[in-house]
Structure formats: structure tokens, C-alpha cells
Short mmCIF file of C-alpha atoms and ligand atoms in Angstrom, two decimals:
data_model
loop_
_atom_site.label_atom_id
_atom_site.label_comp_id
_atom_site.label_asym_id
_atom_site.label_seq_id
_atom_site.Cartn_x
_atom_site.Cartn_y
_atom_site.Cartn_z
CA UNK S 1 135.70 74.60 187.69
CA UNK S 2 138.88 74.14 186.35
CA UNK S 3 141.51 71.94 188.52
CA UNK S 4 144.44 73.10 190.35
CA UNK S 5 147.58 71.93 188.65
CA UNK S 6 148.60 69.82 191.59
CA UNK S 7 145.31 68.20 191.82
CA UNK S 8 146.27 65.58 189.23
CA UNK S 9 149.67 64.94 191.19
CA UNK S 10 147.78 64.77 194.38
CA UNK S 11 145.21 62.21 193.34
CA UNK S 12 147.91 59.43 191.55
CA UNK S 13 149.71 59.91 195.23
CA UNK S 14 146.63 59.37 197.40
CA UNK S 15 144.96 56.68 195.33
CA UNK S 16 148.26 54.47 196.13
CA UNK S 17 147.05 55.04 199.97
CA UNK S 18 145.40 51.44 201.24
CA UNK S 19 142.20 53.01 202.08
CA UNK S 20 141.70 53.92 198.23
CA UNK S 21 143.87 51.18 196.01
CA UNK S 22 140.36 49.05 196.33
CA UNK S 23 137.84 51.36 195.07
CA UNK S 24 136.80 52.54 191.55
CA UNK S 25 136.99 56.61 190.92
CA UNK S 26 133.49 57.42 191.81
CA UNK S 27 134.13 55.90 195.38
CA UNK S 28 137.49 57.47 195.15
CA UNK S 29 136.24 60.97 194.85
CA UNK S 30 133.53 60.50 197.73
CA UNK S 31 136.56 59.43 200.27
CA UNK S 32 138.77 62.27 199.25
CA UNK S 33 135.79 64.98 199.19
CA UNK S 34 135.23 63.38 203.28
CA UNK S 35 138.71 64.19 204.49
CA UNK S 36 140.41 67.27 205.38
CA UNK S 37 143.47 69.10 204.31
CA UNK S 38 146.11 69.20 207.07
CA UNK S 39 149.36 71.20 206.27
CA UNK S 40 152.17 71.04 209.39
CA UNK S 41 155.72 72.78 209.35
CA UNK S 42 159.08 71.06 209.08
CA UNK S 43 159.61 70.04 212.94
CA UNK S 44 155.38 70.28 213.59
CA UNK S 45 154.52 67.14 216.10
CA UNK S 46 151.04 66.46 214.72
CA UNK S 47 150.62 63.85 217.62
CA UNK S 48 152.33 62.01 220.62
CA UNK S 49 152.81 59.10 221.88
CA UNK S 50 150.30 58.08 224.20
CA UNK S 51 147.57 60.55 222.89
CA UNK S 52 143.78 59.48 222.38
CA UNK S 53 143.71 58.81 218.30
CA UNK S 54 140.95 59.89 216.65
CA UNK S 55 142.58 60.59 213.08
CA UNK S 56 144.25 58.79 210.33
CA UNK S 57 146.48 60.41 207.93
CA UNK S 58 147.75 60.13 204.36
CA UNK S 59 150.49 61.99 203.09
CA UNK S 60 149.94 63.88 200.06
CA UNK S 61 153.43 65.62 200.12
CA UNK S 62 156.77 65.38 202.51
CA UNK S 63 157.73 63.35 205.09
CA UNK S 64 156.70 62.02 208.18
CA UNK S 65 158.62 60.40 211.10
CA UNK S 66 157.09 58.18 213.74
CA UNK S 67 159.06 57.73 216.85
CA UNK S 68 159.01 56.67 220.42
CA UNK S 69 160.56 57.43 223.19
CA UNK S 70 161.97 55.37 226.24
CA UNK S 71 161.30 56.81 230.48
CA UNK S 72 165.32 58.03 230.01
CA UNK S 73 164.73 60.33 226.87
CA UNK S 74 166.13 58.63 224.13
CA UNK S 75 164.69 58.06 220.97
CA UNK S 76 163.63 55.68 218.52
CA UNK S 77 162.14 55.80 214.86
CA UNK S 78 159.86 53.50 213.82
CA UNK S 79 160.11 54.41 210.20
CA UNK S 80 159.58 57.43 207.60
CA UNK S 81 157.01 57.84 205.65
CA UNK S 82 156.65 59.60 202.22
CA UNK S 83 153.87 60.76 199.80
CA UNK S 84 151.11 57.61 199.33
CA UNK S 85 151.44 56.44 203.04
CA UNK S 86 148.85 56.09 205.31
CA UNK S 87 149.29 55.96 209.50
CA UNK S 88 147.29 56.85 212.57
CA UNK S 89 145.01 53.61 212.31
CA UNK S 90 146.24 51.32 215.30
CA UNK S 91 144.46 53.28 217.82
CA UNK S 92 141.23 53.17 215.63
CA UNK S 93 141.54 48.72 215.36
CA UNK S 94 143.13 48.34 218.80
CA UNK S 95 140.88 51.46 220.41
CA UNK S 96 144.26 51.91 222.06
CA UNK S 97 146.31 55.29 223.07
CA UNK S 98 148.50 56.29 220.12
CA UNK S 99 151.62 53.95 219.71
CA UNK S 100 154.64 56.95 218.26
CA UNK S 101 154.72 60.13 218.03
CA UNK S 102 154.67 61.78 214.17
CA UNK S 103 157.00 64.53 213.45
CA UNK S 104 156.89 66.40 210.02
CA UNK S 105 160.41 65.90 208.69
CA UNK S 106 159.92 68.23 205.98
CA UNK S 107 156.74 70.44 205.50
CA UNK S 108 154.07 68.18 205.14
CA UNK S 109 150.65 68.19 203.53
CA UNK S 110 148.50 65.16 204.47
CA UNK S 111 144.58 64.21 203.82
CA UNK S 112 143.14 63.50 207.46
CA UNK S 113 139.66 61.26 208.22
CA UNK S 114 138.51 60.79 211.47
CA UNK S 115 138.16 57.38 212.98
CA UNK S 116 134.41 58.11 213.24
CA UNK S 117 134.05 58.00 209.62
CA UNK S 118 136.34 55.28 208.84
CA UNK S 119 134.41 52.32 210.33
CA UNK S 120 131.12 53.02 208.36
CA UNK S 121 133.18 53.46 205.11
CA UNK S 122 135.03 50.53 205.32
CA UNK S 123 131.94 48.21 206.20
CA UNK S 124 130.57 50.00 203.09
CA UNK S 125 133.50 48.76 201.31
CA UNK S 126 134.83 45.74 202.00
CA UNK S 127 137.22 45.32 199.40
CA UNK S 128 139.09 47.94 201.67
CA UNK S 129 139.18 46.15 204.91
CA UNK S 130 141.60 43.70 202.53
CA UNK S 131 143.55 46.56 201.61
CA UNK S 132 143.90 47.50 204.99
CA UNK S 133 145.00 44.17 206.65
CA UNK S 134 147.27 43.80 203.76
CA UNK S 135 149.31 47.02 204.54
CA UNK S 136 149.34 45.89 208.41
CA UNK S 137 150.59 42.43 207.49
CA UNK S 138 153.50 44.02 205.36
CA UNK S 139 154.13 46.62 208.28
CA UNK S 140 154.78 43.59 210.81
CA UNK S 141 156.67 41.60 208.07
CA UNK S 142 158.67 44.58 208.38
CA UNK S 143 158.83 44.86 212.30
CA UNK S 144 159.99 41.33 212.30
CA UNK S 145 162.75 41.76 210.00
CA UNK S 146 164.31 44.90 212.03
CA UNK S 147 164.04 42.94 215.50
CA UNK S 148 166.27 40.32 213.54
CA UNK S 149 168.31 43.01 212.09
CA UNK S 150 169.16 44.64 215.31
CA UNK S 151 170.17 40.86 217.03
CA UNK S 152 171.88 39.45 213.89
CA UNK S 153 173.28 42.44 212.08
CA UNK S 154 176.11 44.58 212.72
CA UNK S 155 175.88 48.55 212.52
CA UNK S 156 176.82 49.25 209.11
CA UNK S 157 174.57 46.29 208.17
CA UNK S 158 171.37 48.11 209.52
CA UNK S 159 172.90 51.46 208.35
CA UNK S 160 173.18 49.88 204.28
CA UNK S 161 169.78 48.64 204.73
CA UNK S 162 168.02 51.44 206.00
CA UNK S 163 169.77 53.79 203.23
CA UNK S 164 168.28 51.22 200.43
CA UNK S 165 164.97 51.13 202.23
CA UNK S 166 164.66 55.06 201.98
CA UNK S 167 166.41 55.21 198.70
CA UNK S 168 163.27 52.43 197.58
CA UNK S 169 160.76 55.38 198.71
CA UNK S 170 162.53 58.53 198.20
CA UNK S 171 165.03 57.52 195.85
CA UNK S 172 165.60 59.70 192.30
CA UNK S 173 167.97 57.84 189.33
CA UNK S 174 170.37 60.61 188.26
CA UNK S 175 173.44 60.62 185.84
CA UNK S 176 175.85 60.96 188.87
CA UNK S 177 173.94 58.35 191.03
CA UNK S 178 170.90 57.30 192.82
CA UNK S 179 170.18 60.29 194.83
CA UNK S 180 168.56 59.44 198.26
CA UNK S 181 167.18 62.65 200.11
CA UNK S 182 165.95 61.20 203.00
CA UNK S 183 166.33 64.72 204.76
CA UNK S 184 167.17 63.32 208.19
CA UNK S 185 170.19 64.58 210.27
CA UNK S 186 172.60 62.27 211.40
CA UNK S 187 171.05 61.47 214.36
CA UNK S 188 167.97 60.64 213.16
CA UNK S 189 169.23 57.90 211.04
CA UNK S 190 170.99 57.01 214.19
CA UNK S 191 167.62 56.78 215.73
CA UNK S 192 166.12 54.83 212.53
CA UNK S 193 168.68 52.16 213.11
CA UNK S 194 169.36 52.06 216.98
CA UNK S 195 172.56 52.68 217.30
CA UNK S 196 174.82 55.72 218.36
CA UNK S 197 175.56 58.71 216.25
CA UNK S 198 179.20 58.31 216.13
CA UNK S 199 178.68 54.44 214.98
CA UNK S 200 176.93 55.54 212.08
CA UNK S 201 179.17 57.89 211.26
CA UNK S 202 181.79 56.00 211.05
CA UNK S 203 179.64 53.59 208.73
CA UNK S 204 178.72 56.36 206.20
CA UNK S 205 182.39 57.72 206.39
CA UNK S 206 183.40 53.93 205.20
CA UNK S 207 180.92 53.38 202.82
CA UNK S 208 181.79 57.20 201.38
CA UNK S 209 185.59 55.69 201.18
CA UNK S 210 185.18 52.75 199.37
CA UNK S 211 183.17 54.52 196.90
CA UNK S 212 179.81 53.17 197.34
CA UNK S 213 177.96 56.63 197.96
CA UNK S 214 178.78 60.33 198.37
CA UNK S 215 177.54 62.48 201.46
CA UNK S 216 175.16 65.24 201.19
CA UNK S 217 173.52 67.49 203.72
CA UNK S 218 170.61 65.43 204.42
CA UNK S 219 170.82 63.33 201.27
CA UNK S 220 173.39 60.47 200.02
CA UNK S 221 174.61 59.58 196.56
CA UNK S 222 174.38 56.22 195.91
CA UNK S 223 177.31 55.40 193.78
CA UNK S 224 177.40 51.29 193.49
CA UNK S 225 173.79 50.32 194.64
CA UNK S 226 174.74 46.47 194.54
CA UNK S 227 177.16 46.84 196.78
CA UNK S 228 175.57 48.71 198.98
CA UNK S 229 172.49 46.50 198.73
CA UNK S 230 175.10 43.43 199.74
CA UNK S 231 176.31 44.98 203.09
CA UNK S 232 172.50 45.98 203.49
CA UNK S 233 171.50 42.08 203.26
P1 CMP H 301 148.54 55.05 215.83
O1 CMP H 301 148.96 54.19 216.98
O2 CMP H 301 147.15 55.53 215.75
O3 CMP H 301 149.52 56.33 215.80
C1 CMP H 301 150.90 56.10 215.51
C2 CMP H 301 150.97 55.43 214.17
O4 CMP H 301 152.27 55.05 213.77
C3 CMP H 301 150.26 54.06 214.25
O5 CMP H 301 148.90 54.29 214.46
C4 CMP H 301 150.68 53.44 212.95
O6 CMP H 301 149.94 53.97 211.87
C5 CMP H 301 152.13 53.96 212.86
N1 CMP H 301 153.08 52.92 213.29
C6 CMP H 301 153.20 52.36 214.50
N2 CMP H 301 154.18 51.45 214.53
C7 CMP H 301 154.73 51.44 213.29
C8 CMP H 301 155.79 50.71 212.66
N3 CMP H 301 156.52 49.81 213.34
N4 CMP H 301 156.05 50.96 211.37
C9 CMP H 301 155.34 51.88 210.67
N5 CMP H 301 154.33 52.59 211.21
C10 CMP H 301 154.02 52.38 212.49
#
């Protein structure tokens, strides 16, 4: 049978996932026949914080956000996550409750395996279980440099970095700029940094004067990436 045209799009994306980097295309094609297609709507919650986890995910298409959220209400983002990312596999290692809440961002189209499957695979294939640590070594690399950030760096600081961060995943080169859709509102970059809407504002607004980006609805312009990239350091 002939393939769909986005089949070719969707394999380079999922192949970048950790659970597949590892394995030659025959093994490839046996993971990605096992797991399911899961499509969710802009806003969807596909699961909370504090749910049993029986599922992980990789994103074929959109965005997803993973947040919690403290006893008073308010929110935090752990991060966003784009085509080629993988999520949903702490509560499979740590046989824990789910630790955030994901929230499609955009419509989303994701490849789903259960838990139950994943164990047998990956003593099957080693050479994943590398792949796998690997991606949870770089995620706490990560963790550790945003508890610094948020003791050591001022607002616009975190604001700068987060912008390059999503601009590194989402990011498209175009005459006019580096255009960053990261399709957030303004409070959910507010949420992605931890501070208060009106404090990153104020930090776009400045950046937007001195020149270094433009504002879009739910996208920014990079206009000087270095300097942006220096406040962001
Ligand atoms: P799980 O706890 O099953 O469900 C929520 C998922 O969010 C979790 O697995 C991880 O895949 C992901 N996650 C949790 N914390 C972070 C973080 N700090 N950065 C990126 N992803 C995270």
C-alpha cells in the first residue's frame, strides 16, 4: 500500500524520540506498529497531576505543556514540548502517581505505548535503556539549571532564556528574523518562568524597545539573537 504523505514526516520526527534513536529500522517499525495514535484538541488535558500513569507519549505534531499546580491554585510549567519529545515515563521508573499535568497547547497528535509494554521492550533492547537514562540525565541537568535561574537570575534574565530555549525547539530562520511561535499566552510564559504576568511584560515590552525582538500574538521575532542570548545567560 502506498504511504500517506505525512508518513515520511512522521517517522524522521518519532525516530528522534529516546525510545527509538537506539534501534535499527526493522526494530523501529515493530515499536511504532505497537503504539497507538492519540489526537487531543488545543486546550485537551490528556492527564493530571496526581493520576495513576499507565502511558507514555511521543509527540508526532504540536505542542504539549506540563504543569503543576500549588494547594492555592497557581500554576507552574515545567516545560513545552514539541514534535520528537517523549514524556509520561516517571510514573512507569518511579511506579509513582503522575508528577504534571499535560495540556495540548496546540492540537496535538502523539504516538502512545502503555507502560505494560515498555518494560519487556526495553529489556529486549538494551541499547534503549541508555537512550532513556540519557534523556532523564539531560532533563535534570535542566531542572538544576532553572532552580539556579530562579535564585540567581533576575526576571528578564529567565524571560531571555526561556524565549532562546523555545526559539532552540520551535524556532524558524526567516529574512525578517528568527521567528519563535511558541503559541503560549502571556501568562503562560509567566508560568514557564515563575514570575508575574505584568513582570514579564514589562520584560518583553523592553526587549521589543531596544530592538532585540518584535511581538506577535503568540509568537516573537527575534531581531538580534546575541543579544538576546546575553541577557538570557
Ligand atoms: P509522568 O510523571 O508519568 O507524567 C508527567 C510527565 O511530565 C513526567 O512523567 C515526565 O515525562 C514529564 N516531566 C516531569 N517533570 C519534568 C520536567 N521538569 N521537565 C520536563 N518534563 C518533565
Amino acid at each position: 500500500m502506498a504511504k500517506a504523505p505525512d508518513s515520511d514526516h512522521d517517522e524522521a520526527v518519532v525516530r528522534r524520540a529516546p525510545l527509538f534513536t537506539a534501534l535499527d529500522d526493522s526494530a523501529a517499525s515493530t515499536l511504532k506498529a505497537a503504539m497507538t495514535t492519540v489526537k487531543i484538541n488545543k486546550g485537551g488535558v490528556l492527564f493530571s497531576e496526581g493520576d495513576e500513569g499507565q502511558t507514555l507519549y511521543v509527540i508526532v505534531d504540536g505542542k504539549i505543556k506540563l504543569g503543576t499546580r500549588s494547594s492555592d491554585g497557581r500554576e507552574n510549567l515545567l516545560s513545552i514540548l514539541g514534535p520528537g519529545e517523549m514524556f509520561g515515563e516517571l510514573s512507569l521508573f518511579d511506579v509513582g502517581p503522575r508528577t504534571a499535568t499535560a495540556t495540548a497547547v496546540t492540537d496535538t497528535r502523539l504516538l502512545a505505548l502503555g507502560h505494560d509494554k515498555v518494560i519487556p521492550w526495553v529489556t529486549a533492547h538494551p541499547e534503549v535503556s541508555l537512550q532513556l537514562l540519557a534523556r532523564l540525565a539531560q532533563r535534570l541537568r535542566r531542572t538544576n539549571e532553572v532552580v539556579s535561574d530562579l535564585v540567581f537570575s533576575d526576571v528578564p534574565g529567565r524571560v531571555a532564556k526561556a524565549l532562546i530555549d523555545l526559539g532552540e525547539r520551535f524556532g524558524v530562520k526567516k529574512d525578517d528574523g528568527f521567528h519563535v511561535n511558541h503559541d503560549l499566552t502571556q501568562e503562560e510564559l509567566a508560568q514557564l518562568v515563575g514570575a508575574s504576568r505584568e513582570t514579564v511584560n514589562k520584560a518583553l515590552a523592553d526587549f521589543a524597545a531596544r530592538g532585540w525582538l518584535r511581538l506577535e500574538a503568540r509568537a516573537v521575532v527575534v531581531l538580534d539573537y546575541e543579544r538576546l542570548a546575553k541577557r538570557g545567560k
